[in-house]
Short mmCIF file of C-alpha atoms in Angstrom, two decimals:
data_model
loop_
_atom_site.label_atom_id
_atom_site.label_comp_id
_atom_site.label_asym_id
_atom_site.label_seq_id
_atom_site.Cartn_x
_atom_site.Cartn_y
_atom_site.Cartn_z
CA UNK Z 1 -11.43 15.43 26.11
CA UNK Z 2 -8.70 12.85 25.77
CA UNK Z 3 -9.03 10.19 23.10
CA UNK Z 4 -9.47 7.41 25.66
CA UNK Z 5 -12.18 9.35 27.48
CA UNK Z 6 -13.96 9.99 24.21
CA UNK Z 7 -13.80 6.33 23.15
CA UNK Z 8 -14.89 5.19 26.62
CA UNK Z 9 -17.89 7.53 26.50
CA UNK Z 10 -18.96 6.15 23.13
CA UNK Z 11 -18.37 2.54 24.23
CA UNK Z 12 -20.50 3.09 27.37
CA UNK Z 13 -23.36 4.35 25.23
CA UNK Z 14 -23.05 1.33 22.97
CA UNK Z 15 -22.95 -0.97 26.01
CA UNK Z 16 -26.19 0.47 27.35
CA UNK Z 17 -27.87 0.28 23.93
CA UNK Z 18 -27.19 -3.44 23.73
CA UNK Z 19 -30.11 -4.89 25.64
CA UNK Z 20 -28.51 -8.34 25.98
CA UNK Z 21 -25.51 -7.08 27.91
CA UNK Z 22 -27.69 -4.80 30.04
CA UNK Z 23 -29.97 -7.70 30.96
CA UNK Z 24 -27.06 -10.03 31.71
CA UNK Z 25 -25.30 -7.48 33.85
CA UNK Z 26 -28.11 -5.89 35.81
CA UNK Z 27 -31.34 -7.83 35.48
CA UNK Z 28 -29.90 -11.29 36.15
CA UNK Z 29 -28.15 -10.64 39.49
CA UNK Z 30 -31.07 -8.53 40.69
CA UNK Z 31 -33.46 -11.26 39.59
CA UNK Z 32 -31.51 -13.93 41.47
CA UNK Z 33 -31.46 -11.77 44.57
CA UNK Z 34 -35.18 -10.99 44.39
CA UNK Z 35 -36.32 -14.55 43.63
CA UNK Z 36 -34.17 -16.38 46.15
CA UNK Z 37 -34.50 -13.55 48.65
CA UNK Z 38 -38.29 -13.80 48.44
CA UNK Z 39 -38.28 -17.53 49.19
CA UNK Z 40 -36.21 -17.00 52.32
CA UNK Z 41 -32.86 -18.21 51.04
CA UNK Z 42 -31.14 -15.37 52.85
CA UNK Z 43 -31.48 -16.96 56.25
CA UNK Z 44 -28.49 -19.16 55.60
CA UNK Z 45 -28.40 -22.94 55.85
CA UNK Z 46 -26.20 -23.90 58.75
CA UNK Z 47 -26.66 -27.61 58.19
CA UNK Z 48 -24.78 -27.44 54.89
CA UNK Z 49 -22.57 -24.53 55.87
CA UNK Z 50 -24.19 -22.08 53.44
CA UNK Z 51 -23.76 -18.57 54.80
CA UNK Z 52 -26.09 -15.59 54.61
CA UNK Z 53 -23.69 -13.82 52.30
CA UNK Z 54 -23.99 -16.55 49.68
CA UNK Z 55 -26.81 -14.90 47.77
CA UNK Z 56 -25.29 -11.43 47.16
CA UNK Z 57 -21.88 -13.01 46.55
CA UNK Z 58 -23.40 -15.36 43.98
CA UNK Z 59 -25.25 -12.50 42.25
CA UNK Z 60 -22.09 -10.42 41.97
CA UNK Z 61 -20.02 -13.37 40.77
CA UNK Z 62 -22.53 -14.17 38.03
CA UNK Z 63 -22.67 -10.54 36.90
CA UNK Z 64 -18.87 -10.33 36.72
CA UNK Z 65 -18.65 -13.72 34.98
CA UNK Z 66 -21.21 -12.75 32.34
CA UNK Z 67 -19.35 -9.51 31.67
CA UNK Z 68 -15.90 -11.08 31.63
CA UNK Z 69 -16.65 -14.36 29.88
CA UNK Z 70 -19.45 -13.31 27.56
CA UNK Z 71 -19.95 -9.59 26.95
CA UNK Z 72 -16.30 -8.49 26.80
CA UNK Z 73 -14.91 -11.25 24.52
CA UNK Z 74 -17.97 -11.14 22.22
CA UNK Z 75 -17.72 -7.39 21.71
CA UNK Z 76 -13.96 -7.41 21.10
CA UNK Z 77 -14.01 -10.43 18.78
CA UNK Z 78 -16.91 -8.88 16.86
CA UNK Z 79 -15.00 -5.61 16.55
CA UNK Z 80 -12.10 -7.50 15.07
CA UNK Z 81 -14.32 -9.63 12.81
CA UNK Z 82 -16.07 -6.54 11.43
CA UNK Z 83 -12.82 -4.74 10.76
CA UNK Z 84 -13.49 -2.04 13.34
CA UNK Z 85 -10.09 -2.51 14.99
CA UNK Z 86 -8.50 -2.58 11.55
CA UNK Z 87 -10.18 0.67 10.54
CA UNK Z 88 -8.84 2.25 13.73
CA UNK Z 89 -5.36 1.09 12.72
CA UNK Z 90 -5.55 3.50 9.77
CA UNK Z 91 -6.08 6.48 12.10
CA UNK Z 92 -3.51 8.08 14.41
CA UNK Z 93 -5.19 6.25 17.32
CA UNK Z 94 -4.07 2.74 18.26
CA UNK Z 95 -6.92 0.17 18.53
CA UNK Z 96 -5.60 -0.75 22.01
CA UNK Z 97 -7.56 2.30 23.17
CA UNK Z 98 -10.81 0.48 22.33
CA UNK Z 99 -9.66 -2.52 24.34
CA UNK Z 100 -8.88 -0.34 27.35
CA UNK Z 101 -12.19 1.48 26.96
CA UNK Z 102 -14.04 -1.84 26.90
CA UNK Z 103 -12.29 -2.99 30.09
CA UNK Z 104 -13.23 0.27 31.80
CA UNK Z 105 -16.85 0.09 30.67
CA UNK Z 106 -17.24 -3.53 31.77
CA UNK Z 107 -15.56 -2.84 35.10
CA UNK Z 108 -17.88 0.11 35.67
CA UNK Z 109 -20.89 -2.07 34.81
CA UNK Z 110 -19.72 -4.72 37.30
CA UNK Z 111 -19.30 -2.10 40.03
CA UNK Z 112 -22.72 -0.59 39.34
CA UNK Z 113 -24.31 -4.06 39.43
CA UNK Z 114 -22.53 -4.74 42.73
CA UNK Z 115 -23.76 -1.52 44.31
CA UNK Z 116 -27.35 -2.20 43.21
CA UNK Z 117 -27.27 -5.79 44.50
CA UNK Z 118 -25.75 -4.87 47.86
CA UNK Z 119 -28.10 -1.94 48.39
CA UNK Z 120 -31.16 -3.94 47.37
CA UNK Z 121 -30.11 -6.87 49.54
CA UNK Z 122 -29.62 -4.65 52.57
CA UNK Z 123 -32.77 -2.59 52.14
CA UNK Z 124 -35.30 -5.10 50.79
CA UNK Z 125 -34.11 -8.41 52.21
CA UNK Z 126 -32.20 -7.37 55.33
CA UNK Z 127 -29.14 -9.30 54.18
CA UNK Z 128 -26.83 -6.69 55.64
CA UNK Z 129 -23.42 -5.63 54.36
CA UNK Z 130 -20.04 -7.37 54.30
CA UNK Z 131 -18.42 -7.22 57.74
CA UNK Z 132 -15.05 -6.61 56.10
CA UNK Z 133 -15.85 -4.14 53.27
CA UNK Z 134 -12.20 -3.63 52.25
CA UNK Z 135 -11.57 -7.36 51.99
CA UNK Z 136 -14.84 -7.69 50.07
CA UNK Z 137 -13.84 -4.96 47.62
CA UNK Z 138 -10.43 -6.53 47.10
CA UNK Z 139 -12.00 -9.94 46.48
CA UNK Z 140 -14.55 -8.48 44.09
CA UNK Z 141 -12.05 -6.46 42.07
CA UNK Z 142 -9.56 -9.33 41.81
CA UNK Z 143 -12.33 -11.70 40.75
CA UNK Z 144 -13.42 -9.20 38.08
CA UNK Z 145 -9.84 -8.68 36.87
CA UNK Z 146 -9.20 -12.43 36.56
CA UNK Z 147 -12.48 -12.97 34.70
CA UNK Z 148 -11.75 -10.02 32.41
CA UNK Z 149 -8.28 -11.42 31.82
CA UNK Z 150 -9.83 -14.71 30.72
CA UNK Z 151 -12.28 -12.73 28.57
CA UNK Z 152 -9.39 -10.96 26.82
CA UNK Z 153 -7.78 -14.34 26.21
CA UNK Z 154 -11.01 -15.64 24.65
CA UNK Z 155 -11.22 -12.49 22.50
CA UNK Z 156 -7.59 -12.98 21.46
CA UNK Z 157 -8.12 -16.59 20.39
CA UNK Z 158 -11.65 -16.57 18.97
CA UNK Z 159 -11.80 -16.04 15.21
CA UNK Z 160 -15.31 -14.53 15.25
CA UNK Z 161 -17.77 -12.89 17.61
CA UNK Z 162 -19.96 -16.00 17.61
CA UNK Z 163 -16.99 -18.22 18.41
CA UNK Z 164 -16.10 -15.91 21.30
CA UNK Z 165 -19.63 -16.26 22.71
CA UNK Z 166 -19.43 -20.06 22.47
CA UNK Z 167 -15.98 -20.31 24.06
CA UNK Z 168 -17.08 -17.90 26.79
CA UNK Z 169 -20.09 -20.09 27.55
CA UNK Z 170 -17.90 -23.21 27.57
CA UNK Z 171 -15.86 -21.54 30.30
CA UNK Z 172 -18.85 -20.09 32.09
CA UNK Z 173 -20.72 -23.30 32.97
CA UNK Z 174 -17.81 -25.29 34.45
CA UNK Z 175 -16.79 -22.11 36.28
CA UNK Z 176 -20.20 -22.01 37.90
CA UNK Z 177 -19.93 -25.67 38.87
CA UNK Z 178 -16.48 -25.30 40.40
CA UNK Z 179 -17.57 -22.11 42.11
CA UNK Z 180 -20.22 -24.15 43.90
CA UNK Z 181 -23.13 -22.28 42.40
CA UNK Z 182 -25.20 -25.46 42.26
CA UNK Z 183 -23.55 -27.16 45.24
CA UNK Z 184 -22.80 -24.43 47.78
CA UNK Z 185 -20.74 -25.00 50.89
CA UNK Z 186 -20.32 -28.60 52.03
CA UNK Z 187 -22.66 -29.90 49.34
CA UNK Z 188 -19.79 -29.76 46.85
CA UNK Z 189 -18.07 -33.11 46.24
CA UNK Z 190 -14.66 -33.48 47.93
CA UNK Z 191 -12.69 -33.82 44.70
CA UNK Z 192 -13.96 -30.54 43.28
CA UNK Z 193 -13.06 -28.40 46.29
CA UNK Z 194 -9.37 -27.78 45.48
CA UNK Z 195 -10.43 -26.49 42.05
CA UNK Z 196 -12.97 -24.21 43.69
CA UNK Z 197 -10.21 -22.66 45.77
CA UNK Z 198 -8.22 -21.57 42.69
CA UNK Z 199 -10.74 -21.17 39.84
CA UNK Z 200 -11.49 -17.48 39.22
CA UNK Z 201 -15.17 -17.66 40.06
CA UNK Z 202 -14.68 -20.08 42.99
CA UNK Z 203 -11.73 -18.25 44.51
CA UNK Z 204 -13.51 -14.92 44.02
CA UNK Z 205 -16.67 -16.14 45.71
CA UNK Z 206 -14.73 -17.68 48.61
CA UNK Z 207 -12.79 -14.46 49.05
CA UNK Z 208 -15.95 -12.34 49.12
CA UNK Z 209 -17.69 -14.85 51.37
CA UNK Z 210 -14.88 -14.71 53.95
CA UNK Z 211 -14.95 -10.93 53.86
CA UNK Z 212 -18.73 -10.99 54.27
CA UNK Z 213 -18.26 -12.89 57.50
CA UNK Z 214 -15.66 -10.42 58.69
CA UNK Z 215 -12.48 -12.38 57.87
CA UNK Z 216 -9.78 -11.55 55.37
CA UNK Z 217 -9.81 -13.51 52.11
CA UNK Z 218 -7.40 -16.45 52.18
CA UNK Z 219 -3.99 -16.05 50.58
CA UNK Z 220 -4.70 -19.05 48.34
CA UNK Z 221 -7.79 -17.38 46.89
CA UNK Z 222 -6.12 -14.00 46.33
CA UNK Z 223 -2.96 -15.50 44.92
CA UNK Z 224 -4.98 -17.66 42.50
CA UNK Z 225 -6.90 -14.61 41.28
CA UNK Z 226 -3.71 -12.59 40.80
CA UNK Z 227 -2.01 -15.42 38.92
CA UNK Z 228 -4.97 -15.87 36.57
CA UNK Z 229 -5.14 -12.12 35.93
CA UNK Z 230 -1.44 -11.77 35.18
CA UNK Z 231 -1.07 -14.94 33.10
CA UNK Z 232 -4.27 -14.47 31.06
CA UNK Z 233 -3.51 -10.78 30.59
CA UNK Z 234 0.08 -11.40 29.50
CA UNK Z 235 -0.80 -14.23 27.12
CA UNK Z 236 -3.64 -12.30 25.50
CA UNK Z 237 -1.41 -9.24 25.11
CA UNK Z 238 1.04 -11.45 23.22
CA UNK Z 239 -1.42 -13.27 20.99
CA UNK Z 240 -4.11 -10.62 20.44
CA UNK Z 241 -4.58 -9.91 16.74
CA UNK Z 242 -5.98 -6.57 15.64
CA UNK Z 243 -7.29 -7.98 12.36
CA UNK R 1 5.36 16.27 -8.00
CA UNK R 2 4.93 12.66 -6.95
CA UNK R 3 3.13 12.45 -3.62
CA UNK R 4 3.40 8.67 -3.39
CA UNK R 5 6.23 6.53 -4.70
CA UNK R 6 6.10 2.75 -4.80
CA UNK R 7 9.30 1.06 -5.95
CA UNK R 8 9.65 -2.65 -6.65
CA UNK R 9 7.16 -3.52 -3.93
CA UNK R 10 7.22 -7.19 -2.97
CA UNK R 11 5.00 -8.87 -0.40
CA UNK R 12 4.66 -12.56 0.47
CA UNK R 13 2.12 -14.32 2.68
CA UNK R 14 3.58 -17.66 3.66
CA UNK R 15 4.39 -19.29 0.34
CA UNK R 16 1.97 -17.11 -1.66
CA UNK R 17 3.39 -14.14 -3.51
CA UNK R 18 0.70 -11.46 -3.14
CA UNK R 19 2.69 -8.66 -4.74
CA UNK R 20 5.63 -9.63 -6.92
CA UNK R 21 7.05 -6.42 -8.32
CA UNK R 22 4.94 -3.27 -8.34
CA UNK R 23 6.21 0.25 -9.02
CA UNK R 24 4.28 3.45 -9.67
CA UNK R 25 4.09 7.08 -8.71
CA UNK R 26 0.99 9.06 -7.83
CA UNK R 27 0.92 12.77 -8.63
CA UNK R 28 -0.59 15.30 -6.28
CA UNK R 29 -4.26 16.03 -7.01
CA UNK R 30 -4.96 13.15 -9.37
CA UNK R 31 -7.27 10.17 -9.13
CA UNK R 32 -4.98 7.22 -9.56
CA UNK R 33 -6.63 3.89 -10.21
CA UNK R 34 -5.34 0.46 -9.34
CA UNK R 35 -7.24 -1.93 -11.57
CA UNK R 36 -7.03 -5.67 -11.78
CA UNK R 37 -8.89 -8.91 -11.18
CA UNK R 38 -9.37 -10.47 -7.75
CA UNK R 39 -6.17 -11.68 -6.19
CA UNK R 40 -4.01 -9.46 -8.39
CA UNK R 41 -2.41 -7.84 -5.34
CA UNK R 42 -4.30 -4.53 -5.42
CA UNK R 43 -5.39 -4.48 -1.79
CA UNK R 44 -2.02 -5.68 -0.49
CA UNK R 45 -0.36 -2.88 -2.44
CA UNK R 46 -2.51 -0.17 -0.88
CA UNK R 47 -2.20 -1.77 2.56
CA UNK R 48 1.54 -1.23 2.27
CA UNK R 49 0.87 2.42 1.39
CA UNK R 50 -1.46 2.73 4.40
CA UNK R 51 1.17 1.23 6.69
CA UNK R 52 -1.05 -1.72 7.60
CA UNK R 53 1.50 -4.14 6.16
CA UNK R 54 5.27 -4.17 6.07
CA UNK R 55 6.72 -4.76 2.58
CA UNK R 56 9.03 -7.74 2.19
CA UNK R 57 10.95 -5.95 -0.53
CA UNK R 58 11.10 -2.58 -2.30
CA UNK R 59 10.06 0.71 -0.82
CA UNK R 60 7.00 2.88 -0.31
CA UNK R 61 7.12 6.60 0.29
CA UNK R 62 4.13 8.79 1.14
CA UNK R 63 4.95 12.52 1.13
CA UNK R 64 8.55 11.47 1.70
CA UNK R 65 7.56 9.41 4.76
CA UNK R 66 7.87 5.69 5.37
CA UNK R 67 4.38 4.32 6.20
CA UNK R 68 5.80 1.74 8.62
CA UNK R 69 8.53 3.76 10.32
CA UNK R 70 6.62 7.08 10.35
CA UNK R 71 3.21 5.47 10.78
CA UNK R 72 1.89 8.24 13.02
CA UNK R 73 2.77 11.03 10.55
CA UNK R 74 1.39 9.09 7.60
CA UNK R 75 -1.89 8.35 9.38
CA UNK R 76 -2.48 12.05 9.97
CA UNK R 77 -2.33 12.85 6.25
CA UNK R 78 -3.78 9.70 4.74
CA UNK R 79 -7.42 8.67 5.08
CA UNK R 80 -8.30 5.09 4.26
CA UNK R 81 -11.57 3.49 3.32
CA UNK R 82 -11.06 -0.22 3.78
CA UNK R 83 -12.76 -3.01 1.95
CA UNK R 84 -15.42 -4.64 4.14
CA UNK R 85 -14.83 -2.59 7.23
CA UNK R 86 -17.89 -1.98 9.37
CA UNK R 87 -18.73 -0.07 12.51
CA UNK R 88 -20.40 -1.07 15.75
CA UNK R 89 -24.05 -1.87 14.99
CA UNK R 90 -25.50 0.61 17.44
CA UNK R 91 -23.30 3.64 16.82
CA UNK R 92 -25.01 6.51 15.01
CA UNK R 93 -23.53 8.15 11.94
CA UNK R 94 -22.91 11.41 13.81
CA UNK R 95 -21.32 9.67 16.81
CA UNK R 96 -18.95 7.72 14.60
CA UNK R 97 -17.89 10.82 12.72
CA UNK R 98 -17.44 12.87 15.93
CA UNK R 99 -15.37 10.07 17.43
CA UNK R 100 -13.09 9.73 14.44
CA UNK R 101 -12.78 13.52 14.14
CA UNK R 102 -11.35 13.55 17.68
CA UNK R 103 -8.45 11.37 16.53
CA UNK R 104 -6.95 14.03 14.26
CA UNK R 105 -5.13 17.31 14.98
CA UNK R 106 -7.21 19.47 12.60
CA UNK R 107 -10.31 17.53 11.57
CA UNK R 108 -13.06 18.54 9.16
CA UNK R 109 -16.36 19.69 10.60
CA UNK R 110 -18.33 16.44 11.06
CA UNK R 111 -21.71 18.09 10.49
CA UNK R 112 -20.56 19.68 7.22
CA UNK R 113 -19.07 16.42 6.09
CA UNK R 114 -22.34 14.58 6.75
CA UNK R 115 -24.08 17.26 4.73
CA UNK R 116 -21.59 16.99 1.84
CA UNK R 117 -22.15 13.25 1.72
CA UNK R 118 -25.92 13.58 1.82
CA UNK R 119 -26.17 11.94 5.23
CA UNK R 120 -27.54 14.88 7.26
CA UNK R 121 -30.93 13.26 7.73
CA UNK R 122 -29.21 10.03 8.80
CA UNK R 123 -27.03 11.66 11.47
CA UNK R 124 -28.98 10.04 14.30
CA UNK R 125 -29.43 6.70 12.55
CA UNK R 126 -27.60 3.64 13.87
CA UNK R 127 -25.08 1.96 11.58
CA UNK R 128 -27.13 -1.28 11.43
CA UNK R 129 -30.11 0.67 10.01
CA UNK R 130 -28.19 2.35 7.17
CA UNK R 131 -28.47 1.07 3.59
CA UNK R 132 -25.43 -0.28 1.76
CA UNK R 133 -24.91 3.01 -0.06
CA UNK R 134 -25.26 5.03 3.13
CA UNK R 135 -22.74 2.80 4.91
CA UNK R 136 -20.30 3.34 2.06
CA UNK R 137 -20.79 7.10 2.20
CA UNK R 138 -20.24 7.08 5.95
CA UNK R 139 -17.13 5.04 5.36
CA UNK R 140 -15.89 7.67 2.90
CA UNK R 141 -16.75 10.38 5.43
CA UNK R 142 -14.61 8.59 8.05
CA UNK R 143 -11.73 8.46 5.58
CA UNK R 144 -12.06 12.22 5.00
CA UNK R 145 -12.80 13.46 8.53
CA UNK R 146 -9.12 13.99 9.33
CA UNK R 147 -8.77 16.42 6.39
CA UNK R 148 -6.29 14.10 4.67
CA UNK R 149 -4.15 15.06 1.68
CA UNK R 150 -4.49 11.54 0.35
CA UNK R 151 -7.53 9.26 0.40
CA UNK R 152 -7.24 5.57 -0.38
CA UNK R 153 -10.57 4.06 -1.40
CA UNK R 154 -10.68 0.28 -1.76
CA UNK R 155 -13.50 -1.42 -3.71
CA UNK R 156 -15.74 1.49 -2.98
CA UNK R 157 -18.77 0.52 -5.03
CA UNK R 158 -18.78 -3.26 -4.70
CA UNK R 159 -22.25 -4.35 -3.66
CA UNK R 160 -23.92 -1.03 -4.45
CA UNK R 161 -26.88 -0.69 -6.80
CA UNK R 162 -26.30 1.22 -10.08
CA UNK R 163 -27.76 4.50 -8.80
CA UNK R 164 -25.68 4.40 -5.62
CA UNK R 165 -22.58 3.67 -7.69
CA UNK R 166 -23.17 6.71 -9.87
CA UNK R 167 -23.76 8.89 -6.81
CA UNK R 168 -20.53 7.61 -5.29
CA UNK R 169 -18.60 8.39 -8.47
CA UNK R 170 -19.93 11.93 -8.41
CA UNK R 171 -18.83 12.18 -4.79
CA UNK R 172 -15.29 11.08 -5.59
CA UNK R 173 -15.02 13.76 -8.24
CA UNK R 174 -16.11 16.32 -5.63
CA UNK R 175 -13.46 15.11 -3.21
CA UNK R 176 -10.81 15.48 -5.87
CA UNK R 177 -12.06 19.00 -6.54
CA UNK R 178 -11.13 19.82 -2.92
CA UNK R 179 -7.54 18.99 -3.75
CA UNK R 180 -7.39 15.54 -2.20
CA UNK R 181 -5.24 13.04 -4.05
CA UNK R 182 -7.15 9.80 -4.47
CA UNK R 183 -6.03 6.23 -4.92
CA UNK R 184 -8.94 4.17 -6.15
CA UNK R 185 -8.75 0.39 -6.01
CA UNK R 186 -11.30 -1.29 -8.22
CA UNK R 187 -12.06 -4.27 -10.36
CA UNK R 188 -14.76 -2.39 -12.27
CA UNK R 189 -13.63 -1.31 -15.73
CA UNK R 190 -16.34 1.31 -16.16
CA UNK R 191 -15.49 2.85 -12.81
CA UNK R 192 -11.80 3.11 -13.66
CA UNK R 193 -12.53 4.50 -17.12
CA UNK R 194 -14.93 7.12 -15.80
CA UNK R 195 -12.97 8.37 -12.77
CA UNK R 196 -9.26 7.81 -13.10
CA UNK R 197 -6.77 10.29 -14.53
CA UNK R 198 -4.23 7.52 -14.72
CA UNK R 199 -4.32 3.93 -13.75
CA UNK R 200 -2.09 0.96 -13.15
CA UNK R 201 -3.26 -2.35 -14.58
CA UNK R 202 -2.16 -5.00 -12.11
CA UNK R 203 -2.17 -8.69 -12.82
CA UNK R 204 -0.51 -11.51 -10.91
CA UNK R 205 1.27 -9.12 -8.56
CA UNK R 206 2.88 -7.14 -11.37
CA UNK R 207 2.12 -3.92 -13.19
CA UNK R 208 0.98 -4.69 -16.74
CA UNK R 209 0.73 -1.04 -17.78
CA UNK R 210 0.34 2.50 -16.42
CA UNK R 211 -1.40 5.15 -18.48
CA UNK R 212 -4.56 7.21 -18.78
CA UNK R 213 -7.66 5.14 -19.61
CA UNK R 214 -7.71 6.57 -23.15
CA UNK R 215 -3.98 5.93 -23.48
CA UNK R 216 -4.37 2.30 -22.47
CA UNK R 217 -7.19 1.78 -24.92
CA UNK R 218 -5.34 3.41 -27.79
CA UNK R 219 -2.39 1.07 -27.18
CA UNK R 220 -4.65 -1.82 -28.08
CA UNK R 221 -6.65 -0.51 -30.94
CA UNK R 222 -7.43 2.77 -32.60
CA UNK R 223 -10.15 1.15 -34.65
CA UNK R 224 -13.80 2.07 -34.32
CA UNK R 225 -16.82 0.17 -35.52
CA UNK R 226 -20.11 1.61 -36.83
CA UNK R 227 -23.18 -0.57 -37.06
CA UNK R 228 -26.36 0.66 -38.73
CA UNK R 229 -29.29 -0.22 -40.96
CA UNK R 230 -29.40 1.87 -44.18
CA UNK R 231 -32.81 3.47 -44.81
CA UNK R 232 -32.60 2.46 -48.50
CA UNK R 233 -30.52 -0.11 -50.41
CA UNK R 234 -26.84 0.71 -50.52
CA UNK R 235 -23.86 -0.64 -52.43
CA UNK R 236 -21.06 -1.74 -50.06
CA UNK R 237 -18.37 -0.44 -52.37
CA UNK R 238 -19.52 3.15 -51.76
CA UNK R 239 -18.25 2.74 -48.19
CA UNK R 240 -15.31 0.40 -48.70
CA UNK R 241 -13.81 2.90 -51.15
CA UNK R 242 -13.56 5.57 -48.42
CA UNK R 243 -10.00 6.25 -47.19
CA UNK R 244 -10.79 5.85 -43.41
CA UNK R 245 -12.65 2.56 -43.85
CA UNK R 246 -10.75 -0.71 -43.43
CA UNK R 247 -13.61 -3.22 -43.65
CA UNK R 248 -17.29 -3.43 -44.48
CA UNK R 249 -19.49 -6.41 -43.78
CA UNK R 250 -23.20 -7.15 -43.62
CA UNK R 251 -25.19 -8.77 -40.87
CA UNK R 252 -28.66 -9.25 -42.25
CA UNK R 253 -30.09 -5.80 -42.87
CA UNK R 254 -27.22 -4.15 -40.94
CA UNK R 255 -23.90 -2.84 -42.17
CA UNK R 256 -20.83 -3.13 -39.97
CA UNK R 257 -18.12 -0.65 -40.93
CA UNK R 258 -14.69 -0.63 -39.30
CA UNK R 259 -12.09 2.02 -39.69
CA UNK R 260 -9.85 4.66 -38.20
CA UNK R 261 -9.53 8.44 -38.19
CA UNK R 262 -12.76 10.39 -38.35
CA UNK R 263 -14.82 7.36 -39.26
CA UNK R 264 -18.28 8.51 -38.08
CA UNK R 265 -18.09 11.82 -39.95
CA UNK R 266 -16.82 10.27 -43.16
CA UNK R 267 -19.44 7.51 -43.19
CA UNK R 268 -22.42 9.70 -42.28
CA UNK R 269 -21.61 12.41 -44.86
CA UNK R 270 -21.12 9.78 -47.55
CA UNK R 271 -24.46 8.19 -46.69
CA UNK R 272 -26.11 11.61 -46.80
CA UNK R 273 -24.65 12.24 -50.26
CA UNK R 274 -26.43 9.06 -51.40
CA UNK R 275 -29.67 10.09 -49.69
CA UNK R 276 -29.33 7.24 -47.20
CA UNK R 277 -30.05 7.65 -43.47
CA UNK R 278 -28.24 5.43 -40.95
CA UNK R 279 -30.97 3.95 -38.75
CA UNK R 280 -30.26 2.14 -35.45
CA UNK R 281 -26.76 3.61 -35.50
CA UNK R 282 -24.34 2.31 -32.90
CA UNK R 283 -20.65 3.02 -32.48
CA UNK R 284 -18.19 0.75 -30.71
CA UNK R 285 -14.66 1.45 -29.57
CA UNK R 286 -12.18 -0.78 -27.85
CA UNK R 287 -12.77 -0.69 -24.10
CA UNK R 288 -10.49 -0.86 -21.12
CA UNK R 289 -11.44 -4.48 -20.87
CA UNK R 290 -10.12 -5.12 -24.38
CA UNK R 291 -6.94 -3.33 -23.33
CA UNK R 292 -6.62 -5.54 -20.27
CA UNK R 293 -7.12 -8.71 -22.25
CA UNK R 294 -4.60 -7.62 -24.86
CA UNK R 295 -1.97 -6.67 -22.29
CA UNK R 296 -2.24 -9.61 -19.95
CA UNK R 297 -3.21 -12.27 -22.43
CA UNK R 298 -6.11 -13.45 -20.34
CA UNK R 299 -9.72 -12.52 -19.80
CA UNK R 300 -10.76 -10.27 -17.04
CA UNK R 301 -13.34 -11.92 -14.84
CA UNK R 302 -14.79 -9.62 -12.28
CA UNK R 303 -16.33 -11.30 -9.24
CA UNK R 304 -20.12 -11.45 -9.15
CA UNK R 305 -21.52 -8.25 -7.72
CA UNK R 306 -23.10 -8.94 -4.36
#
């Protein structure tokens, strides 16, 4: 088994043993789907331009945001704080392997959460599936990569695991606002809409929403997600401290 | 043959000189101690040996390799136990050891290593549930799992209870018996005195002295002191007339006799000849701490254990 495979296997076990991350990743999106699905939110609200795909898209976005903005930076900053990355530096294996393993584990968790949400939505609540699955997948993966990029940046800058959690939460709540989680569709104030189009969570949700309705995600949304991924990734690669 | 050579090592953090000028050589198979108070530059020195830090001046050679330039080769032969380095809370002892074993070309058998370190029954226990002593032993196991030729152990017993410290000392002697060269960083005098073949006294980023513990002590004082209560009245002059005795004084009912050479034998046989038994007998020698104070001109204040 290669070193990265071995580390990824161990990190996946640790991920599943941590009940907080498991709840955030799987229970929360499923809960949202079940609760709002049960009260008939899936019908769509044409008056305010809220589409039927809003609920699964929201669930997936929240799962990816929790992973990227909370779980990933907290784990990595804690590993640094506890000297785990430093200890790895004394072995023939570079600690970057742990970082890669964490990205893989969190991505896998996001994908598993997405599959569960989509399957449950289709089977239990008759929400259906995205009309443009490829566009949906692209939107989802780019949203995840931009959120993970931001998470790496938080991990790079936060001095401790606790600080990483706090900074992640500081990013999480405005992200939800600008993504229109509380004010979906046309309920969002005019001034906030341009930010929605380019903020990772907003752009990601818009991209997935378009694909749900059978369109291709807009270039603005995709470009915004790519820019965030590349910039956050590059900056964190430059400033990340191993100890 | 010297397995590690440190020459005129100099390391600066910002405007703080952590290591000013440190030189020493470590011989293959010995336990070499680096002893000094907090902030003396001990940890920085070994971090340069481990390749974790780049020296600002001087040179470090490990088995003829440069720890910075040949970091990969050095890491395969050198195991490090770092001060205050933990593991993920939820990883078990066996998982951690298996994982680290996979990093090395010819690792030790993780199960045997757990057994050697008395952790077999804790193999399935998560790191967060281990006691301080068990965590330290696991940390030592991780430093040894790559079958290193050199092990660097930094502040190994800080925070351990007395029994766990003694167990750890025993363990270090076993590791040396396997042929591993050990560098032991400590601020505990008793630990250095008990374990080290040779040690470097470091103070203020400089080497104050390098010698065996006994050698360092004998540089300071060869005098011994006997303290006892004579079982029957005794004239001081009987003792002060002895050739090995340099001073005799009285503290209440007790005699305090200082001297050199074979002082205990001389004093006890003389007492016996006068039908006197030495009750509550205690013998004091200069300690490593006295040596440190004498060589650096300042007191040695270890940090509170905790």
